[in-house]
Coordinates of C-alpha atoms in Angstrom, one line a residue:
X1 CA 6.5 12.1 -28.5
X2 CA 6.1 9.2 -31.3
X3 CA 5.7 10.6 -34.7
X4 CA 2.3 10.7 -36.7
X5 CA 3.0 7.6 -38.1
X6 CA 5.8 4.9 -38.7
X7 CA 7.2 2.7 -41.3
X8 CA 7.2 -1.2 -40.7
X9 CA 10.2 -2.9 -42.0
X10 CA 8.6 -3.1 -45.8
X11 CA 8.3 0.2 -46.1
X12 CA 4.4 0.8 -45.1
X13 CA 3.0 3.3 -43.1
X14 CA 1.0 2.1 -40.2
X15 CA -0.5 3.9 -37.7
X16 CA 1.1 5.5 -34.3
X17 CA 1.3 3.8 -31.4
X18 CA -1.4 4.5 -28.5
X19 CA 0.6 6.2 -26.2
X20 CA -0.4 7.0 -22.7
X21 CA -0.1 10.3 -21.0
X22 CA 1.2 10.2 -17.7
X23 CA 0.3 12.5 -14.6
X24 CA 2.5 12.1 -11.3
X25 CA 1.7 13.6 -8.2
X26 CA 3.6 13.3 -4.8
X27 CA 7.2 12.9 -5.6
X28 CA 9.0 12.4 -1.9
X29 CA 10.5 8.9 -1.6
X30 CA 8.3 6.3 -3.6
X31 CA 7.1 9.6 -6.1
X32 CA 10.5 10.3 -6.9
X33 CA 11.7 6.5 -7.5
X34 CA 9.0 5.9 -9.4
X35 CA 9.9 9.0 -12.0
X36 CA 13.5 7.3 -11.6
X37 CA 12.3 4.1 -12.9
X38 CA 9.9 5.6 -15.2
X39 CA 12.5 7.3 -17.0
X40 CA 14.5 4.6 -17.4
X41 CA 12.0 2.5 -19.3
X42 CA 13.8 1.2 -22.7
X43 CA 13.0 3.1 -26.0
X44 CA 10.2 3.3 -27.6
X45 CA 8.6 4.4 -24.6
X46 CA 5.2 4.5 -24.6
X47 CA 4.6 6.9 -21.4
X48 CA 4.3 10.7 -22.0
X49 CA 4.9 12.3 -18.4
X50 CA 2.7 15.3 -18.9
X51 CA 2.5 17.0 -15.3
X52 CA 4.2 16.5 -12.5
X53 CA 3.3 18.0 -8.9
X54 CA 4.2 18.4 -5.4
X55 CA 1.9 20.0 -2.7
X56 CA 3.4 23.6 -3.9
X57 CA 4.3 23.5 -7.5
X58 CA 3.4 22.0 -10.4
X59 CA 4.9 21.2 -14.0
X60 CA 2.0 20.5 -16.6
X61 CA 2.2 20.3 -20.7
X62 CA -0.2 18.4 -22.6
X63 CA 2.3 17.8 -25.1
X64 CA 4.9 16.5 -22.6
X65 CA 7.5 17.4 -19.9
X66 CA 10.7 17.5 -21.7
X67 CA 12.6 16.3 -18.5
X68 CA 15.3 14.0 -17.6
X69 CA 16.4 12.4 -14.1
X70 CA 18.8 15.2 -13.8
X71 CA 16.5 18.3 -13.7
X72 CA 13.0 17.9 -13.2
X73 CA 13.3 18.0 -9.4
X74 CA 14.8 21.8 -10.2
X75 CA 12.4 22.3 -12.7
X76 CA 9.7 21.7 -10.3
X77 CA 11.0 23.7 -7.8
X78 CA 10.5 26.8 -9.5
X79 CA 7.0 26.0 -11.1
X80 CA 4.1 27.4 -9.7
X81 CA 1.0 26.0 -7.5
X82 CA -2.1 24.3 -9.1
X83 CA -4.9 23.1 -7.7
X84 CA -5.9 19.2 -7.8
X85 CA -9.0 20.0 -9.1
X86 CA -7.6 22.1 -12.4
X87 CA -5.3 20.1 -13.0
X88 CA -8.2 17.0 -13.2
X89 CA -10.2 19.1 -15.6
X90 CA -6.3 19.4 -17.9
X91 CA -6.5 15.7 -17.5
X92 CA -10.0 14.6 -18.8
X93 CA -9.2 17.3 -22.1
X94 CA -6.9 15.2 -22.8
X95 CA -8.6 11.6 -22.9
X96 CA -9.4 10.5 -26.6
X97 CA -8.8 7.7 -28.9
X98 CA -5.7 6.6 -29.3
X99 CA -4.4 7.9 -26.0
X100 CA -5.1 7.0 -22.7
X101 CA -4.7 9.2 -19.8
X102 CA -3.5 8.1 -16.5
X103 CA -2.8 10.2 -12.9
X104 CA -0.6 8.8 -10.7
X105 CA -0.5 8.7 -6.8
X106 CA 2.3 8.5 -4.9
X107 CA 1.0 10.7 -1.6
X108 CA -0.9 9.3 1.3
X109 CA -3.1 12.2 0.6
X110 CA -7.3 11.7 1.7
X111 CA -8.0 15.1 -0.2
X112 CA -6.4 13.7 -3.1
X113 CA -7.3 10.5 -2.9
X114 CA -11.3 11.9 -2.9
X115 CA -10.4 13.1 -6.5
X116 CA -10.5 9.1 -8.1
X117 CA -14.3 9.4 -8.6
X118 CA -13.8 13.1 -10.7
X119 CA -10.9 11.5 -12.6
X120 CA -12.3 8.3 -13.3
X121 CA -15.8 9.3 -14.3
X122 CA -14.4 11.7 -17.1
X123 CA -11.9 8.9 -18.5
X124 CA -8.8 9.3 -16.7
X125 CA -7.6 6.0 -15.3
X126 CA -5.8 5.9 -12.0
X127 CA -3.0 4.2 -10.2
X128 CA -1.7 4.4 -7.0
X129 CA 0.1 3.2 -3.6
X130 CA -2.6 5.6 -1.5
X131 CA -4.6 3.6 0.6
X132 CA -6.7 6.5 1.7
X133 CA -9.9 6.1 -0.7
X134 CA -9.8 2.4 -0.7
X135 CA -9.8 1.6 3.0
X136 CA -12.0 4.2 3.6
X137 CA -15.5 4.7 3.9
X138 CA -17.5 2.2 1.8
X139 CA -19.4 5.8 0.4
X140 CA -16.1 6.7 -1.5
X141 CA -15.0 3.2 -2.6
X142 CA -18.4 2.7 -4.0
X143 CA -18.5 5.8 -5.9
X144 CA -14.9 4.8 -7.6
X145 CA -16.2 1.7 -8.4
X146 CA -19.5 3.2 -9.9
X147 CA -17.4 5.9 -11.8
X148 CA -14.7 3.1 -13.2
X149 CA -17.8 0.9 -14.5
X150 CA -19.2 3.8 -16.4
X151 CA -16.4 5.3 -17.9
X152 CA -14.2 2.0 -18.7
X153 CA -11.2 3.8 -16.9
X154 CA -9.1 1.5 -14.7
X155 CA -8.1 2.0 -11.2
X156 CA -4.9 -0.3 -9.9
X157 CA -3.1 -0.2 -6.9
X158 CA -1.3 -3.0 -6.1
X159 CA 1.4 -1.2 -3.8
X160 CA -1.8 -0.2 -1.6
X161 CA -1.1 -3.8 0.4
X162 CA 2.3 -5.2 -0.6
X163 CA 5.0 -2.7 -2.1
X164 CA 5.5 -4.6 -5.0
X165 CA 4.6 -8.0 -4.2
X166 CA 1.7 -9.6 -6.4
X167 CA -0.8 -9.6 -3.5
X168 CA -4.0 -8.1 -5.4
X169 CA -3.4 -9.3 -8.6
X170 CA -3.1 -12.7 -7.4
X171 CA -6.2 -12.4 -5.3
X172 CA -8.4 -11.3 -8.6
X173 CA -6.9 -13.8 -10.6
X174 CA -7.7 -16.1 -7.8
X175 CA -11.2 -14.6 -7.9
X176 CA -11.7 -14.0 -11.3
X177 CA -11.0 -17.4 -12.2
X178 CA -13.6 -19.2 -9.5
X179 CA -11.4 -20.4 -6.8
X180 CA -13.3 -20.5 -3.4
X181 CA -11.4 -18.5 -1.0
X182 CA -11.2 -19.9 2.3
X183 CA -9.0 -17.7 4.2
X184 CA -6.3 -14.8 4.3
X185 CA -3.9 -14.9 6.9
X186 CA -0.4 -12.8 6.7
X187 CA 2.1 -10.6 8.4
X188 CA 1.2 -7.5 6.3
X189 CA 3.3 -4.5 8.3
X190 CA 6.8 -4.0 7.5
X191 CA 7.4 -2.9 10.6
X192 CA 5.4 -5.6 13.1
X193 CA 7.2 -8.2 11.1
X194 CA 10.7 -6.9 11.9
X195 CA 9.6 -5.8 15.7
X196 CA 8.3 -9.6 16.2
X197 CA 11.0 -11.3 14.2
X198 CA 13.3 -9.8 16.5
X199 CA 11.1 -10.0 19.6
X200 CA 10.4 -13.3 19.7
X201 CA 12.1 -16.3 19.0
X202 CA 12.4 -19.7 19.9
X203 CA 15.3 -18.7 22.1
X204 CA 14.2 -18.2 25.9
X205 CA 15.6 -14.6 26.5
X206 CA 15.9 -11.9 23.9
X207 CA 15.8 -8.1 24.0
X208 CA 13.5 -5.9 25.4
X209 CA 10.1 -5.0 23.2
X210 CA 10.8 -1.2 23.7
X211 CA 14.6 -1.9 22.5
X212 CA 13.6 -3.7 19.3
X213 CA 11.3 -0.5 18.6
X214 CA 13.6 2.2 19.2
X215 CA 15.8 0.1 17.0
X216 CA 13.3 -0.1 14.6
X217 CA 12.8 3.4 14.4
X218 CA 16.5 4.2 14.1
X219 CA 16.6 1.7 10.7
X220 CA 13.7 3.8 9.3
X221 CA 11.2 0.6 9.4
X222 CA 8.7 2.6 11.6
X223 CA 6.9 6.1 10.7
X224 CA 8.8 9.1 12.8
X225 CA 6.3 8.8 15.5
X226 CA 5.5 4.5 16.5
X227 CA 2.5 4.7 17.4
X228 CA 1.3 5.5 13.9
X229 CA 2.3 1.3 13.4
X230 CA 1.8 -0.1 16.7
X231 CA -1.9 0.8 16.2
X232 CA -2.3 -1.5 14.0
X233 CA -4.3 0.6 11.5
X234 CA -1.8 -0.5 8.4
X235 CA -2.7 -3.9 9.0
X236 CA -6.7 -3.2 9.3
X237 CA -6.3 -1.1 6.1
X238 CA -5.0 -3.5 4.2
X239 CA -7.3 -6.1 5.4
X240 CA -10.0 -3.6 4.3
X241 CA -8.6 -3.6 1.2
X242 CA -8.3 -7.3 0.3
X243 CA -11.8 -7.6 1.8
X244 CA -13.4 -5.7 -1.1
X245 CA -12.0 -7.8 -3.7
X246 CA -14.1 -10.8 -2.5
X247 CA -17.4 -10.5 -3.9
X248 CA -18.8 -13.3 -1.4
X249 CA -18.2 -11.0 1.9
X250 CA -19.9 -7.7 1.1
X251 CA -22.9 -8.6 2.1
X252 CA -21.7 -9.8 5.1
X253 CA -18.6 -7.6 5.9
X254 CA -19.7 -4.3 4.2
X255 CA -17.3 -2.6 6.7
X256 CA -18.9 1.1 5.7
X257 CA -16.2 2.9 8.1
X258 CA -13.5 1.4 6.2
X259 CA -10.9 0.3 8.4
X260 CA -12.3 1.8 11.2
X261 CA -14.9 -1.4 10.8
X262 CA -11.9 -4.2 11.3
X263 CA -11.6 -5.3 15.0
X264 CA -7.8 -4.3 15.7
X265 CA -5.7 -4.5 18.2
X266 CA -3.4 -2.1 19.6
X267 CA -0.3 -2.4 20.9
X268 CA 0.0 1.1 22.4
X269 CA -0.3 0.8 26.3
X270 CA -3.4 2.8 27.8
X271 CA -0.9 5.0 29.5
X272 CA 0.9 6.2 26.6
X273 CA -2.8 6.9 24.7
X274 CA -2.2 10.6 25.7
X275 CA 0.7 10.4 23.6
X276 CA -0.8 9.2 20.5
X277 CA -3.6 11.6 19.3
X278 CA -3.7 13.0 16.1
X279 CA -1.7 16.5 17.3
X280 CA 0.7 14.4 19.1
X281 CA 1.4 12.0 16.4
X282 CA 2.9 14.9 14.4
X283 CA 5.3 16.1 17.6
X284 CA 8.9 15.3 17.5
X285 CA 8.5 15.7 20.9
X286 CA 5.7 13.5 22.1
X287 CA 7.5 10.7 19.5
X288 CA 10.7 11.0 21.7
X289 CA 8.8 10.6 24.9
X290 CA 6.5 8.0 23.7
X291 CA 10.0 5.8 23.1
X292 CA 11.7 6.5 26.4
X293 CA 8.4 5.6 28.5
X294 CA 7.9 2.6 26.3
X295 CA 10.3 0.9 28.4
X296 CA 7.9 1.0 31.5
X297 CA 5.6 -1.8 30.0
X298 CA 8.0 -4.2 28.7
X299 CA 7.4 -6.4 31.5
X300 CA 4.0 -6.9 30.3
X301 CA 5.4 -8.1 26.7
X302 CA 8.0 -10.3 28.3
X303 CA 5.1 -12.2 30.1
X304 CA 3.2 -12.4 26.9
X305 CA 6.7 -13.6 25.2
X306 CA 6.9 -15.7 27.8
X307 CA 3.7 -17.9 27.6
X308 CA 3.8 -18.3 23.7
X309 CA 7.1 -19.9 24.2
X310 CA 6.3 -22.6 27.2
X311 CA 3.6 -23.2 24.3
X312 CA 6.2 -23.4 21.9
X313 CA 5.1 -20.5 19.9
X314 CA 6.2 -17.1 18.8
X315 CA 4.1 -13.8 18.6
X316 CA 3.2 -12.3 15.1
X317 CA 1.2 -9.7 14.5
X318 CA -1.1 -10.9 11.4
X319 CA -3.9 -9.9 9.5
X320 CA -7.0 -12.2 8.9
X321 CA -9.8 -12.3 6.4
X322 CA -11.8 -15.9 7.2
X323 CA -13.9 -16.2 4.6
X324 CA -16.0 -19.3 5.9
X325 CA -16.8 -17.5 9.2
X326 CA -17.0 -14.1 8.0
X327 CA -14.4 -12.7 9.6
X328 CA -11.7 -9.6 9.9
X329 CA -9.5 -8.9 12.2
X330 CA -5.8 -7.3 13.2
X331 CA -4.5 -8.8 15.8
X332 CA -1.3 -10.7 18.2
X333 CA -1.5 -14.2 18.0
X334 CA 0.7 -16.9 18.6
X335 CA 1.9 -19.3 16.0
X336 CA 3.9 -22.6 16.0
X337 CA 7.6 -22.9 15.8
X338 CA 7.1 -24.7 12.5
X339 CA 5.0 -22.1 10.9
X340 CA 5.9 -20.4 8.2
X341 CA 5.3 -17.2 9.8
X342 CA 8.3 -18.3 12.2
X343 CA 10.3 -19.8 10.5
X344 CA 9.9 -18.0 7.1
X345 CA 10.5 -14.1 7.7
X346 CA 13.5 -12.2 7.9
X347 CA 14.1 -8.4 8.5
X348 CA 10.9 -6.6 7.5
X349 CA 9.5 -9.4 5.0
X350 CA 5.8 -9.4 4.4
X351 CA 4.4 -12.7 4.2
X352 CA 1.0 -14.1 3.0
X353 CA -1.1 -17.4 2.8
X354 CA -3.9 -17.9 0.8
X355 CA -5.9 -20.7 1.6
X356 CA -8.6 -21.6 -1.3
X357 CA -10.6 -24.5 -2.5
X358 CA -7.6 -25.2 -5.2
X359 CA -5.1 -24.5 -2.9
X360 CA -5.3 -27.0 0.0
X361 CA -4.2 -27.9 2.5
X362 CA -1.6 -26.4 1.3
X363 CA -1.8 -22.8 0.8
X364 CA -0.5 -20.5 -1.5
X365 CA 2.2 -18.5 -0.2
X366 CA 3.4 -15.2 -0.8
X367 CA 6.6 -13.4 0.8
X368 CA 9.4 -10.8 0.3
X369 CA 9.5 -7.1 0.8
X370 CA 6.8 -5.1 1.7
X371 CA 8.2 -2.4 2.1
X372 CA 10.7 0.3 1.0
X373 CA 10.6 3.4 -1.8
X374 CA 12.3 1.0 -4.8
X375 CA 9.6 -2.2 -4.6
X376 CA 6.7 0.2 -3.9
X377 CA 7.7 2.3 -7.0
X378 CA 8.3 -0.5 -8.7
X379 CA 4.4 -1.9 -7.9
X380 CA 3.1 1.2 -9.3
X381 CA 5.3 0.7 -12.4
X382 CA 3.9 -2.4 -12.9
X383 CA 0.6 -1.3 -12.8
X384 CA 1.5 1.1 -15.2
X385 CA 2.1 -0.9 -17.9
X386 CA -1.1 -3.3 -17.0
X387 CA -2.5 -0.1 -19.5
X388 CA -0.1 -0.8 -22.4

């Protein structure tokens, strides 16, 4: 903790520093880089980690975790279970001048994520990669938004669409600043973008489409069961997301189911649907199968392969928002051999073009990692210390 108060260089005594209490919850891959990173933040820090939870335990002092990179993983183990909710209510007694209070998110939990409009109403400001409450249904997003307008606490979460690329920031600063956009138009999954870079090519022949998944899969670029990408429900999330921040489409794209709202396309042959409900999604077993039996349609991608090509074209699986015709979608489409989305990505690179009134014809391009626990942790970081 900073002392009461501190002595410039001539001797004065000036007040503390705000400091800013910090609340973590979810700590598997991108929660537990993230307290890495957090930790590691040069002196004077002005974070004060003051809870820390899983789904079974959790750590909580308002005057701060004493807790180093070495043991709070132990620690944690051995602390007990406390509900969301209580620990929201420790969180808004803490909020007063001269300290700010933030929780962060690091689980994909929609319980959790239906907490924002609690914390943020009583002062607590949130951040997080969840994507849950703001892909969702418009109900929820609107009440956040409501709740962050009356209190003054902030809501960030630029890792909910590109890891730790500057996706939303540089789409309110586009916004914010009164640039027209025009249109949206990027690879947005991780995972499509390596499946497709590898897929297709401007060579004639290549590997199969269920090859390039399974190996997918092995590298870790897909979720444990495929399906859960090849839906294409990352993509229509993060569309939803992006959608929001333009104040010019609401009326016209109020998409009140959330993502369920954005016309996307599957990639998941009909055959295999029984394979892909919500129970089967979480079987180690129906994962398995759905990769072996994969196999039986990839004469049906090799066609599709096929005609991009005699068009000179590759498949990508992209994400639009088109402004000008009002427009969402998730979908496969074809691209040149000189567009960037060919000839730019590599591995599991997420790329994105922004075409605007300022920017054209040429449009503003971002690319880079998308993915992975160190640039996502490293996004909410960074969102972090938007609050210093």
């Amino acid at each position: 903790m900073y002392p009461p108060n501190t002595k410039s260089s001539t001797g004065t005594t000036s007040a503390a520093p705000r400091t800013i209490a910090v609340a973590i919850t979810g700590v598997g891959l991108v929660g537990s880089e993230f307290v890495s990173q957090l930790l590691s933040v040069s002196q004077p820090n002005p974070f004060r980690v003051v809870s820390l939870s899983s789904s079974k335990h959790t750590l909580f002092s308002p005057d701060g975790l004493d807790i180093s990179k070495d043991s709070w993983k132990d620690r944690l183990a051995s602390a007990p279970h406390r509900n969301p909710e209580d620990l929201a209510n420790d969180l808004a007694s803490l909020v007063r001048p001269g300290q700010d209070v933030v929780f962060v998110d690091n689980t994909s939990n929609e319980n959790v994520a239906g907490l924002y409009p609690t914390l943020l109403a009583s002062g607590v400001n949130v951040i997080t990669p969840n994507k849950k409450a703001f892909s969702g249904e418009s109900a929820l997003y609107n009440r956040i938004l409501q709740a962050s307008l009356d209190s003054g606490a902030k809501f960030l979460n630029e890792s909910t669409v590109g890891a730790g690329l500057p996706i939303i920031s540089t789409l309110k600063d586009l916004v914010v600043t009164g640039d027209k956009i025009k249109k949206i138009e990027g690879v947005f999954s991780g995972t499509m973008s390596y499946i497709f870079n590898n897929f297709s090519t401007s060579q004639p022949t290549g590997p199969s489409f269920s090859s390039v998944v399974k190996l997918a899969r092995e590298k870790g670029y897909t979720e444990p069961h495929p399906a859960d990408d090849l839906t294409g429900s990352d993509v229509s999330r993060k569309l939803t997301i992006l959608t929001r921040y333009i104040p010019s489409l609401r009326p016209a794209l109020p998409l009140p189911n959330g993502f369920l709202s954005v016309p996307t396309t599957s990639l998941i042959p009909s055959a295999l649907s029984p394979l892909t409900t919500p129970e089967k999604l979480s079987s180690a077993e129906a994962a398995e199968e759905f990769v072996s039996r994969l196999e039986e349609f990839d004469g049906e991608f090799e066609t599709m392969r096929g005609e991009a090509l005699k068009e000179g074209k590759v498949l990508r699986y992209v994400g639009v928002v088109d402004v000008e015709k009002g427009e969402v979608k998730a979908d496969l489409q074809r691209y040149p051999l000189t567009h960037p989305f060919a000839t730019s990505l590599g591995g599991s690179d997420n790329i994105v073009l922004f075409h605007t009134e300022r920017y054209s014809p040429r449009p503003l391009i971002i690319q880079g990692a998308g993915a992975g626990a160190a640039v996502t942790a490293m996004g909410v970081l960074s969102d972090l210390f938007k609050l210093v």
